[in-house]
Tab-separated table of C-alpha atoms and ligand atoms in Angstrom:
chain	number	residue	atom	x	y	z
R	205	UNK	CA	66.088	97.487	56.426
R	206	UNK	CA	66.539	93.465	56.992
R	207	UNK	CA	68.468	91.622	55.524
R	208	UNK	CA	66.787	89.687	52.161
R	209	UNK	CA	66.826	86.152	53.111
R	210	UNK	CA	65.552	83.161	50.692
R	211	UNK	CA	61.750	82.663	50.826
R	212	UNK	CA	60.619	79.424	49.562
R	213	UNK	CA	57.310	81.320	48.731
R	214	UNK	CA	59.268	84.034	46.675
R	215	UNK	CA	61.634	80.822	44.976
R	216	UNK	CA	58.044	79.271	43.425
R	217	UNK	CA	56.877	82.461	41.783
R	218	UNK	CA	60.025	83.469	40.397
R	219	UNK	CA	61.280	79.841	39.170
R	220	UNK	CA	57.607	78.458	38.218
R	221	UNK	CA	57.584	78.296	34.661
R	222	UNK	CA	54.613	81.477	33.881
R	223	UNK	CA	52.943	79.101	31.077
R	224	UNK	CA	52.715	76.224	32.770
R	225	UNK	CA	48.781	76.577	32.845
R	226	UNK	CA	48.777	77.294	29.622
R	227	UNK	CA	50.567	74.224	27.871
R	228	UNK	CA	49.137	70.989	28.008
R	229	UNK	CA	51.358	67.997	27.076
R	230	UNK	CA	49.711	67.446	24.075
R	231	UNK	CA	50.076	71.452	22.716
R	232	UNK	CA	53.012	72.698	20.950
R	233	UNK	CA	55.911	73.415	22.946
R	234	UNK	CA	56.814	76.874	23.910
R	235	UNK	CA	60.572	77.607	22.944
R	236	UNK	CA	62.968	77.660	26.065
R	237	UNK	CA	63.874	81.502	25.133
R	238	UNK	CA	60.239	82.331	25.435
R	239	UNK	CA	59.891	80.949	28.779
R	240	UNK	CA	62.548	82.867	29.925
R	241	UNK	CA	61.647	85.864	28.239
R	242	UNK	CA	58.324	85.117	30.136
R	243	UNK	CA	60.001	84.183	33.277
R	244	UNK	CA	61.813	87.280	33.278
R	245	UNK	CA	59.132	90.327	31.852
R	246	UNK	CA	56.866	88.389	34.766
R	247	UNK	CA	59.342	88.938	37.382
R	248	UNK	CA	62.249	91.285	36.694
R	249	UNK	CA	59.147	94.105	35.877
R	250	UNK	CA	58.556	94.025	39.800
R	251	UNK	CA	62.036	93.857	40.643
R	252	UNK	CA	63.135	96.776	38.149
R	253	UNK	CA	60.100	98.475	37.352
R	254	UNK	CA	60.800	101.450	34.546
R	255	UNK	CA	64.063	100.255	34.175
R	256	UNK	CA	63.452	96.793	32.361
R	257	UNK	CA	61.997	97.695	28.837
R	258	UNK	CA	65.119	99.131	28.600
R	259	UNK	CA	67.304	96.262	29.959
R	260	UNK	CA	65.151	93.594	27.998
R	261	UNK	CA	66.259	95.353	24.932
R	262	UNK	CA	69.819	94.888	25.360
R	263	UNK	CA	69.761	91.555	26.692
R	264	UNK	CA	68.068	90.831	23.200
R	265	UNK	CA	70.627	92.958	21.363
R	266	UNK	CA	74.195	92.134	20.678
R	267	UNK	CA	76.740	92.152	23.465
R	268	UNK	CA	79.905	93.894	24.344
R	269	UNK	CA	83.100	92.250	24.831
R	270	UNK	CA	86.720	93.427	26.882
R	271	UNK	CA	90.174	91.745	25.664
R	272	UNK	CA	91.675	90.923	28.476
R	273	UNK	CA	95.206	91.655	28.358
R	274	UNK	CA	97.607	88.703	28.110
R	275	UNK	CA	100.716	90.015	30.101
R	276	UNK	CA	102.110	86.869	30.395
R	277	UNK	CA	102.806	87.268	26.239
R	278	UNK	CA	104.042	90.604	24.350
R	279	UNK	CA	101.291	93.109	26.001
R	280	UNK	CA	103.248	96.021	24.672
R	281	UNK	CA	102.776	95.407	21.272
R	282	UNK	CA	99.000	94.145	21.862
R	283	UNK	CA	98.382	97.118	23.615
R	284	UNK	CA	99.834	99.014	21.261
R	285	UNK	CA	97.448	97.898	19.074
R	286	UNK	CA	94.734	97.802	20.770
R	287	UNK	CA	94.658	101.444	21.267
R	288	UNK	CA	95.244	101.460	17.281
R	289	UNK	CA	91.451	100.072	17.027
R	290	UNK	CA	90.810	103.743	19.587
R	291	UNK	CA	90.142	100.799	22.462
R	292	UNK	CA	90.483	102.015	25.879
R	293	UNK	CA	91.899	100.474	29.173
R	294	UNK	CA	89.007	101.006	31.349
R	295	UNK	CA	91.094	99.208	34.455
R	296	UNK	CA	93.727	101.962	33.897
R	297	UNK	CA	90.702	104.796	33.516
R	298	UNK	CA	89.080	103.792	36.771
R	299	UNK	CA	92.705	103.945	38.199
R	300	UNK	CA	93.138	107.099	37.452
R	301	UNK	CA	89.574	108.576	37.838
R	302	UNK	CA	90.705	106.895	41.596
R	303	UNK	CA	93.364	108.998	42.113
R	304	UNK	CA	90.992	112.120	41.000
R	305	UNK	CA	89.437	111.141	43.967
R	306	UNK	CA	92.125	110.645	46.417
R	307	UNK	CA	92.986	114.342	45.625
R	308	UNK	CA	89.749	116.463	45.424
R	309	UNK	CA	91.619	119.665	44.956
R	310	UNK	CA	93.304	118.845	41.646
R	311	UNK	CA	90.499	120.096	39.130
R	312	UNK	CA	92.495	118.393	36.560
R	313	UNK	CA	93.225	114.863	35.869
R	314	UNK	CA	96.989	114.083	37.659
R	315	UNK	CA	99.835	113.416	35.608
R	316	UNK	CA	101.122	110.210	36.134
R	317	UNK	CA	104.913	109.804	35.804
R	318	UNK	CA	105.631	107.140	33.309
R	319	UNK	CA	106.887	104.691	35.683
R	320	UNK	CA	103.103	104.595	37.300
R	321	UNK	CA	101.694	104.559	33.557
R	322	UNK	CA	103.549	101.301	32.855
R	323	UNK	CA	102.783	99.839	36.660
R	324	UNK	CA	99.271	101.173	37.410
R	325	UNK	CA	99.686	98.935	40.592
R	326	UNK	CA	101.904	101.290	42.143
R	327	UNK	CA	99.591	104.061	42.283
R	328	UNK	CA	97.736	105.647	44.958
R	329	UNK	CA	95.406	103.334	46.774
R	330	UNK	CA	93.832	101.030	45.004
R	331	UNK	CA	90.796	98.551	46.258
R	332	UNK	CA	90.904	96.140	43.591
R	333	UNK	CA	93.362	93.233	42.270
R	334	UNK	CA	96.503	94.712	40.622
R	335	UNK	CA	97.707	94.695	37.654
R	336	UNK	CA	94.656	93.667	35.231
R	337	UNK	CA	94.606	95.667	32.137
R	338	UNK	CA	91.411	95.182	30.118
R	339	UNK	CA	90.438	97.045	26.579
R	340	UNK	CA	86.813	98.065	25.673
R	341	UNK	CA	85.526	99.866	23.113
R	342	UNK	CA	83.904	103.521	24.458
R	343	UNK	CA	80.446	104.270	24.825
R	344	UNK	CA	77.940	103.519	21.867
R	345	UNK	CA	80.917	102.103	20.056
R	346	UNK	CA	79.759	98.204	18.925
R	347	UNK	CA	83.385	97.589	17.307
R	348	UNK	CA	84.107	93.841	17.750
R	349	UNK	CA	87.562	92.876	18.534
R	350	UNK	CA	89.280	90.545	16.117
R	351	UNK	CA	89.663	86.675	17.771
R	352	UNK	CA	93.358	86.325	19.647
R	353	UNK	CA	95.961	85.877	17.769
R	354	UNK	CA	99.470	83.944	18.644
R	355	UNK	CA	101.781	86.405	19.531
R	356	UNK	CA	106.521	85.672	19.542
R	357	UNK	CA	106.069	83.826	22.780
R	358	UNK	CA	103.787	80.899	21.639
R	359	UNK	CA	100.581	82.333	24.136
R	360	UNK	CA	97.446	84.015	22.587
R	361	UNK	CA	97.467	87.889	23.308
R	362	UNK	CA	93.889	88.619	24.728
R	363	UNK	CA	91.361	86.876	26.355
R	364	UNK	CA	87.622	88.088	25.193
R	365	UNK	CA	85.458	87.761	27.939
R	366	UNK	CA	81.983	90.402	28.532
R	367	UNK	CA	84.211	93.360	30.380
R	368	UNK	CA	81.981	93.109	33.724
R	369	UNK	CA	83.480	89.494	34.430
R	370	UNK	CA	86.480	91.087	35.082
R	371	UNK	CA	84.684	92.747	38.451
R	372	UNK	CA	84.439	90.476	40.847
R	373	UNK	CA	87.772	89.398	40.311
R	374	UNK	CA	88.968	93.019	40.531
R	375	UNK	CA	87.076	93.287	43.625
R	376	UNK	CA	88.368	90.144	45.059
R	377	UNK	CA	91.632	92.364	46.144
R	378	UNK	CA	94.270	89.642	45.959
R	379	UNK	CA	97.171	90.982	47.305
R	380	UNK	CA	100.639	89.444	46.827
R	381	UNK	CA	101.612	85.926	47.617
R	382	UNK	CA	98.006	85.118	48.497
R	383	UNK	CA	96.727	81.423	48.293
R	384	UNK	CA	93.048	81.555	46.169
R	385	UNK	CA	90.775	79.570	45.415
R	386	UNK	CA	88.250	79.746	42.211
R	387	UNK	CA	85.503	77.285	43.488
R	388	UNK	CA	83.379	77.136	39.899
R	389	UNK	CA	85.964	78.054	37.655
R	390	UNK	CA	85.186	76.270	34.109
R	391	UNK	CA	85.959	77.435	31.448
R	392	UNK	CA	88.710	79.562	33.001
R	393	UNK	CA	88.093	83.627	31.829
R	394	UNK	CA	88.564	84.304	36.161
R	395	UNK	CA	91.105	81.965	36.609
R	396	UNK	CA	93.198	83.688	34.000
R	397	UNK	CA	92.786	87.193	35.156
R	398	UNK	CA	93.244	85.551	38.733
R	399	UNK	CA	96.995	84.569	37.539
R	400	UNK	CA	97.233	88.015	35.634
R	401	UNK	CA	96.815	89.600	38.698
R	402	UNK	CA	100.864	87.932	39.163
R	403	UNK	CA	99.768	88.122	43.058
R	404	UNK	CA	98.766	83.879	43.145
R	405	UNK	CA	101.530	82.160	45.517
R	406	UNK	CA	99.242	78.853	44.994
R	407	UNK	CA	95.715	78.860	42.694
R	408	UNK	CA	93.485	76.057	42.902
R	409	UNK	CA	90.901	76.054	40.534
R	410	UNK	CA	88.478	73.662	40.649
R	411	UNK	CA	84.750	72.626	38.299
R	412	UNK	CA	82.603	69.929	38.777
R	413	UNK	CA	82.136	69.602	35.279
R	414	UNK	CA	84.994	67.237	33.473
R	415	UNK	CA	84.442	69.236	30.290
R	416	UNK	CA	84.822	72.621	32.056
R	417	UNK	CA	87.443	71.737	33.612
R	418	UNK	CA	89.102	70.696	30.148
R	419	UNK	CA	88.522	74.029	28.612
R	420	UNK	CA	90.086	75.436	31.380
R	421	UNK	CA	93.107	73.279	31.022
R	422	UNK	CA	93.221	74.342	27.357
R	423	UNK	CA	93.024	78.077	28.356
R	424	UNK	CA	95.787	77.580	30.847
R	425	UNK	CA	97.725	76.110	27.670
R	426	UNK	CA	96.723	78.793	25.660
R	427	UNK	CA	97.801	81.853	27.841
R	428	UNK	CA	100.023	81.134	30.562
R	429	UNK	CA	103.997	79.905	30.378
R	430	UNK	CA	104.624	76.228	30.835
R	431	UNK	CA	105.402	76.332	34.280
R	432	UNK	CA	102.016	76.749	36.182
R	433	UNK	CA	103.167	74.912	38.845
R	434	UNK	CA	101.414	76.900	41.470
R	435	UNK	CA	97.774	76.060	39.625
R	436	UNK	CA	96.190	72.749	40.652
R	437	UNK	CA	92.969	72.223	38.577
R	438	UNK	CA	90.184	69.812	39.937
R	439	UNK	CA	86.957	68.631	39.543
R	440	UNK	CA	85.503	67.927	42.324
R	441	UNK	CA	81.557	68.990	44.136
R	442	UNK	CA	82.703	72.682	45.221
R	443	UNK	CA	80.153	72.091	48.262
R	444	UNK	CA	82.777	69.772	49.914
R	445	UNK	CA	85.293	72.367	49.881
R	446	UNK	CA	84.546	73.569	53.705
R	447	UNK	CA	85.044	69.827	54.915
R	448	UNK	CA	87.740	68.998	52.382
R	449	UNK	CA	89.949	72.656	52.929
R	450	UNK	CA	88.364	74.459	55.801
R	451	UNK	CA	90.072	77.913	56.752
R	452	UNK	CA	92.775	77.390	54.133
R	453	UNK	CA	92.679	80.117	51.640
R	454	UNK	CA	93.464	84.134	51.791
R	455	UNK	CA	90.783	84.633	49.170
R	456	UNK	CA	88.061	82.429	47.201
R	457	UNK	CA	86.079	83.064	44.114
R	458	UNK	CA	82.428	81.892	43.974
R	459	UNK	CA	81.327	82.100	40.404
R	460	UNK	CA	78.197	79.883	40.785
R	461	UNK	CA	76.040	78.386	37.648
R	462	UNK	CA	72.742	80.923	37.666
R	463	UNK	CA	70.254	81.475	35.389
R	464	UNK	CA	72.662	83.048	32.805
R	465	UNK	CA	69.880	85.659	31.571
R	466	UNK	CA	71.561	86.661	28.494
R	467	UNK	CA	72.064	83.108	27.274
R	468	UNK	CA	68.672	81.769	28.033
R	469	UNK	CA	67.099	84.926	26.154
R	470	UNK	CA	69.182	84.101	22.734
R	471	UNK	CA	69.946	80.427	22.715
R	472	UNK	CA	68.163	77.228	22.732
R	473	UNK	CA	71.039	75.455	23.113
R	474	UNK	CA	72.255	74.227	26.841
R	475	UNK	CA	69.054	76.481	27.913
R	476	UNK	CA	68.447	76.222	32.032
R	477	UNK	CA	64.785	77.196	31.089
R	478	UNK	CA	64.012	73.848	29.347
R	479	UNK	CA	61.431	71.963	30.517
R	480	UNK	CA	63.457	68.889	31.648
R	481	UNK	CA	65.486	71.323	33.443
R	482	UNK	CA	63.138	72.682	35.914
R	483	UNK	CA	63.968	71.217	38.726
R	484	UNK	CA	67.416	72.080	38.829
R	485	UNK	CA	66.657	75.706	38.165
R	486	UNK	CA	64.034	75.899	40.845
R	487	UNK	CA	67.160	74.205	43.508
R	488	UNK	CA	69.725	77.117	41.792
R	489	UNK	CA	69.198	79.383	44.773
R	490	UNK	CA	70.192	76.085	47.441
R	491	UNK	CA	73.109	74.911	45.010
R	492	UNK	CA	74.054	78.707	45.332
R	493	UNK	CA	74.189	79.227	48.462
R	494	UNK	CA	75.668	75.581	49.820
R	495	UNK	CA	78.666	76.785	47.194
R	496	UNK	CA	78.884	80.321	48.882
R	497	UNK	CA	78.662	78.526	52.402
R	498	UNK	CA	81.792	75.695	51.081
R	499	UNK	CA	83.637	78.832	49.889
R	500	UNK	CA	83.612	80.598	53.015
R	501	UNK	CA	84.551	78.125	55.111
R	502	UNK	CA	87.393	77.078	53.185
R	503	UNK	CA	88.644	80.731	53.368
R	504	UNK	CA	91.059	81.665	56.208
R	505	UNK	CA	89.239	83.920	59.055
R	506	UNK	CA	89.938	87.221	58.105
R	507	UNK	CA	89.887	86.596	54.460
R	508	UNK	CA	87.703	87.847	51.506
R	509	UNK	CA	85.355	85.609	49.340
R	510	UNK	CA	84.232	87.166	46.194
R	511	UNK	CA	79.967	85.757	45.409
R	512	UNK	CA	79.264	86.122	41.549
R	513	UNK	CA	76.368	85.734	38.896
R	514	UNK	CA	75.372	86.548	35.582
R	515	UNK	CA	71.724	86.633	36.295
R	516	UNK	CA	69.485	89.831	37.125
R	517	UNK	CA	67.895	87.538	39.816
R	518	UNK	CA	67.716	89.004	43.478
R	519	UNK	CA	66.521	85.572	44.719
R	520	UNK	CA	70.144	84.420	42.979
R	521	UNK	CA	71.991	87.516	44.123
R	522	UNK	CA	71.238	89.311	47.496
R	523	UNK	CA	69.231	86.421	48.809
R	524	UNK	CA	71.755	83.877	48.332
R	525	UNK	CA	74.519	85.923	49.820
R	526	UNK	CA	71.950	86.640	53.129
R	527	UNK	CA	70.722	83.078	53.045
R	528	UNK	CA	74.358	82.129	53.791
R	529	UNK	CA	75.485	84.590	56.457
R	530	UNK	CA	72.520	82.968	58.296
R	531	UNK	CA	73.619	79.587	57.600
R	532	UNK	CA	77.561	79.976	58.444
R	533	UNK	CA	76.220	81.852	61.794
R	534	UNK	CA	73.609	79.373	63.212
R	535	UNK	CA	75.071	76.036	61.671
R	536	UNK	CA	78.978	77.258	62.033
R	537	UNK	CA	78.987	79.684	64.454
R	538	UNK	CA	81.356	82.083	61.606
R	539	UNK	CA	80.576	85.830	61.220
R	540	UNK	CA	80.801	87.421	57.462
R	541	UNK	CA	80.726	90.767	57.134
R	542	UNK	CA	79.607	92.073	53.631
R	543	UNK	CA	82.010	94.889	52.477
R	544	UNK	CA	80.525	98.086	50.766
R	545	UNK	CA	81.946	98.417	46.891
R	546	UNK	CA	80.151	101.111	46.029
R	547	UNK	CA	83.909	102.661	45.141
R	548	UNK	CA	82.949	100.477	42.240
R	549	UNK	CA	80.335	102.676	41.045
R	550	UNK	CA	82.161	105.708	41.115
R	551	UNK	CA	85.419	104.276	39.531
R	552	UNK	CA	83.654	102.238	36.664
R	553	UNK	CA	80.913	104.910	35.903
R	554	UNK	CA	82.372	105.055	31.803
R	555	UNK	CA	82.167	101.685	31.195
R	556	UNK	CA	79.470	100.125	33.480
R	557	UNK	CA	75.831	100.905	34.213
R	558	UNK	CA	75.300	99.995	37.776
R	559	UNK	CA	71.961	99.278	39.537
R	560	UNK	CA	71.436	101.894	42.387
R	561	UNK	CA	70.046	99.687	44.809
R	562	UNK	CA	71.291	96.970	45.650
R	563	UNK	CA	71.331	96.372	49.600
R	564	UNK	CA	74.446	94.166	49.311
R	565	UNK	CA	76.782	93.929	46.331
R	566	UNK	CA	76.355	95.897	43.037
R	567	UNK	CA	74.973	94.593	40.017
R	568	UNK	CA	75.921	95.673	36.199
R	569	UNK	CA	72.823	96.363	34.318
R	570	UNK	CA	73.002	95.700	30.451
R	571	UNK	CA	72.576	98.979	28.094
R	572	UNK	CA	71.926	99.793	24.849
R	573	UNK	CA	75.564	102.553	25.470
R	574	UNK	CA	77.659	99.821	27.225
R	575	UNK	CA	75.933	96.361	26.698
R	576	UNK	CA	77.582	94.627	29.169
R	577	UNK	CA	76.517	92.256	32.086
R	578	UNK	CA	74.243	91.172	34.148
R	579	UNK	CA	77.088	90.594	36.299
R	580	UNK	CA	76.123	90.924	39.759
R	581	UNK	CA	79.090	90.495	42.777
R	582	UNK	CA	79.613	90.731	46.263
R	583	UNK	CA	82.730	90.815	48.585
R	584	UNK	CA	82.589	89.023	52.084
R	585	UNK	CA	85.044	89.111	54.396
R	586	UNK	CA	85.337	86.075	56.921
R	587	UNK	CA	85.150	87.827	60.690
R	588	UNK	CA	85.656	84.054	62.543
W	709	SAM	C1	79.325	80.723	35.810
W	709	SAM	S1	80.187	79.257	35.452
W	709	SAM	C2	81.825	79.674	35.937
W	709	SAM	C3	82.524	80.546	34.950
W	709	SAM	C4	84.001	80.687	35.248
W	709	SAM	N1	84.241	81.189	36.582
W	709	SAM	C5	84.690	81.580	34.251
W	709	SAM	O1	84.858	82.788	34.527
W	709	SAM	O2	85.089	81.115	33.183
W	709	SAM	C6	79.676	78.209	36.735
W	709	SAM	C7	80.422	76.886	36.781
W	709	SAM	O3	80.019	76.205	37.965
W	709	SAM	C8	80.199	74.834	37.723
W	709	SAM	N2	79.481	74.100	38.791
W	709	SAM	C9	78.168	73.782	38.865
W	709	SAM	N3	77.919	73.117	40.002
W	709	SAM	C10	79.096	73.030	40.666
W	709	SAM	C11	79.492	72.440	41.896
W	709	SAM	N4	78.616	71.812	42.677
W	709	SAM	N5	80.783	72.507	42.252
W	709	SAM	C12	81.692	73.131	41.451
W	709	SAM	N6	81.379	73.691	40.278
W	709	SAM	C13	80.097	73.654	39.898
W	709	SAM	C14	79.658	74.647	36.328
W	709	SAM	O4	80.172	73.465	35.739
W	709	SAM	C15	80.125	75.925	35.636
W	709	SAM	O5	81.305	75.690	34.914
């Protein structure tokens, strides 16, 4: 099967506003949550078929959330807690429903000596970032977590964030003393759990948005010790990166603005389906994909870039990512390879629900049992 590849004709359908025809200047306005909600029952029906009553119902219903461990403050004692509350470390379960798999024979779950418990890092091979630890409540449990709370070291203890944002940074793989980049990084939930991973020799995190890039200054503040001296933060066009760093970073997070489907279905507010804001939803796809394009040129050949949304969108997801393998091979003359995460699937399968066919990248689908996402990601690797 082709690659999926951006198709201006396929872009008009899925960003034209379905009432349109409908609503004359002078009628009453539609609210920007029901053009979405139109928007999306038009075309996330095709793309999902049976599966979207289902995922239109938790989109609409309330979310779940992950607390994000700070490690960087007293994480014994928070996780201590946290497992109080009967919250799980679904980083540490997929780590050691991985090692089920690396040995097949044991029909048990392995021990783990406590030395691995403490350091899940150190166990058996392991395709994501190291050293995240991330609590969820189980299946069908809506708990909420209490907000963070200053713990004896002056830094807040957890970082709530919807659990599936933690993928793509888990699947970015930084290793140690790799140089990263986190392109769209406002307000700063990846660019926390980048510097959890402890693996950043330099971070550069950068938003083209002055008030994103405050929050994430705050957050920095907030969680991590005073000297962050390997973070630069800047606010610049992330499009420029490939002239302004080409071939400069081990890995590079692309976290683009999207669609944000769950936002757009429950708030007014800040709404990318407003009517004065139809043009620059219809040019999301191109922003995308110059973004994905900057991000892999500025990362070292040989290197992974990580390509996230929140949106259900294929024309946002899949198409983007194949849209720019075209463009970095006939404009740049650079190969990317898409790498194959399905691992994911199989290691996440308690906490995620996981579209089964995606042709590149995997995509968490929100349900009603673990109403998380839409969190789609991809990992590229830079060939040339
Ligand atoms: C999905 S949000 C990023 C969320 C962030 N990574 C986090 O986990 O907290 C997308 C961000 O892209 C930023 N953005 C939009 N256009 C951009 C551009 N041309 N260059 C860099 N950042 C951009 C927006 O300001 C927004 O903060």
């Amino acid at each position: 099967m082709g690659r999926p590849s951006i198709d201006p004709v396929h872009l008009q359908g899925e960003f034209e506003d379905p009432l349109s025809s409908l609503q004359a200047s002078t009628e009453p306005k539609f609210s920007s949550i029901r053009l979405a909600l139109q928007n999306f029952d038009m075309n996330y029906k095709v793309q999902f078929g049976d599966l979207w009553p289902s995922i239109r119902v938790s989109l609409l219903s309330e979310q779940k959330y992950g607390a994000l461990v700070n490690t960087f403050s007293t994480w014994d004692q928070t996780t201590h807690e946290l497992e109080q509350l009967e919250a799980k470390d679904f980083v540490m379960e997929a780590q050691r429903r991985g090692q089920q798999k690396v040995f097949p024979e044991e029909a048990v779950t392995p021990v783990l000596p406590p030395e691995l418990e403490t350091h899940p890092h150190l166990a058996a091979p392991w395709p994501c970032s190291p050293n995240l630890r991330c609590y969820t409540f189980t299946r069908g449990d809506i708990s909420r977590f209490h907000p963070s709370r200053v713990g004896s070291l002056g830094l807040l203890d957890y970082y709530l964030m919807d659990a599936s944002s933690l993928l793509p940074v888990l699947a970015l793989d930084v290793q140690p003393g790799d140089s990263v980049l986190d392109l769209c990084a406002g307000p700063g939930g990846k660019t926390l759990a980048l510097l959890l991973t402890g693996c950043c020799r330099h971070l550069s995190a950068n938003d083209i948005s002055g008030s994103r890039t405050r929050r994430l200054k705050q957050v920095l503040h907030s969680y991590v010790p005073q000297d962050r001296s390997q973070v630069r933060v800047t606010s610049q066009d992330g499009r420029k990166w490939g002239d302004l760093e080409r071939s400069t970073y081990d890995r590079v997070l692309v976290d683009v603005p999207c669609t944000t489907d769950r936002h757009s279905v429950l708030e007014e507010d800040n709404n990318i389906f407003k009517r004065s804001r139809k043009t620059e939803r219809q040019m999301l796809p191109m922003l995308q994909m110059q973004l994905l394009v900057a991000g892999l040129l500025a990362t070292k050949p040989g290197g992974v870039a990580v390509y996230s949304t929140c949106t259900l969108s294929h024309l946002q997801n899949e198409y983007v990512v194949g849209g720019a393998i075209d463009v970095l091979a006939n404009q740049y003359q650079t190969d990317v390879q898409v790498e194959d995460l399905s691992c994911f699937r199989h290691l996440f399968q308690d906490t995620f629900s996981f579209f089964p066919s995606c042709r590149m990248g995997e995509l968490v689908l929100p349900v009603l049992w673990a109403n998380f996402g839409p969190m789609y990601f991809c990992r590229l690797r830079r060939l040339t």
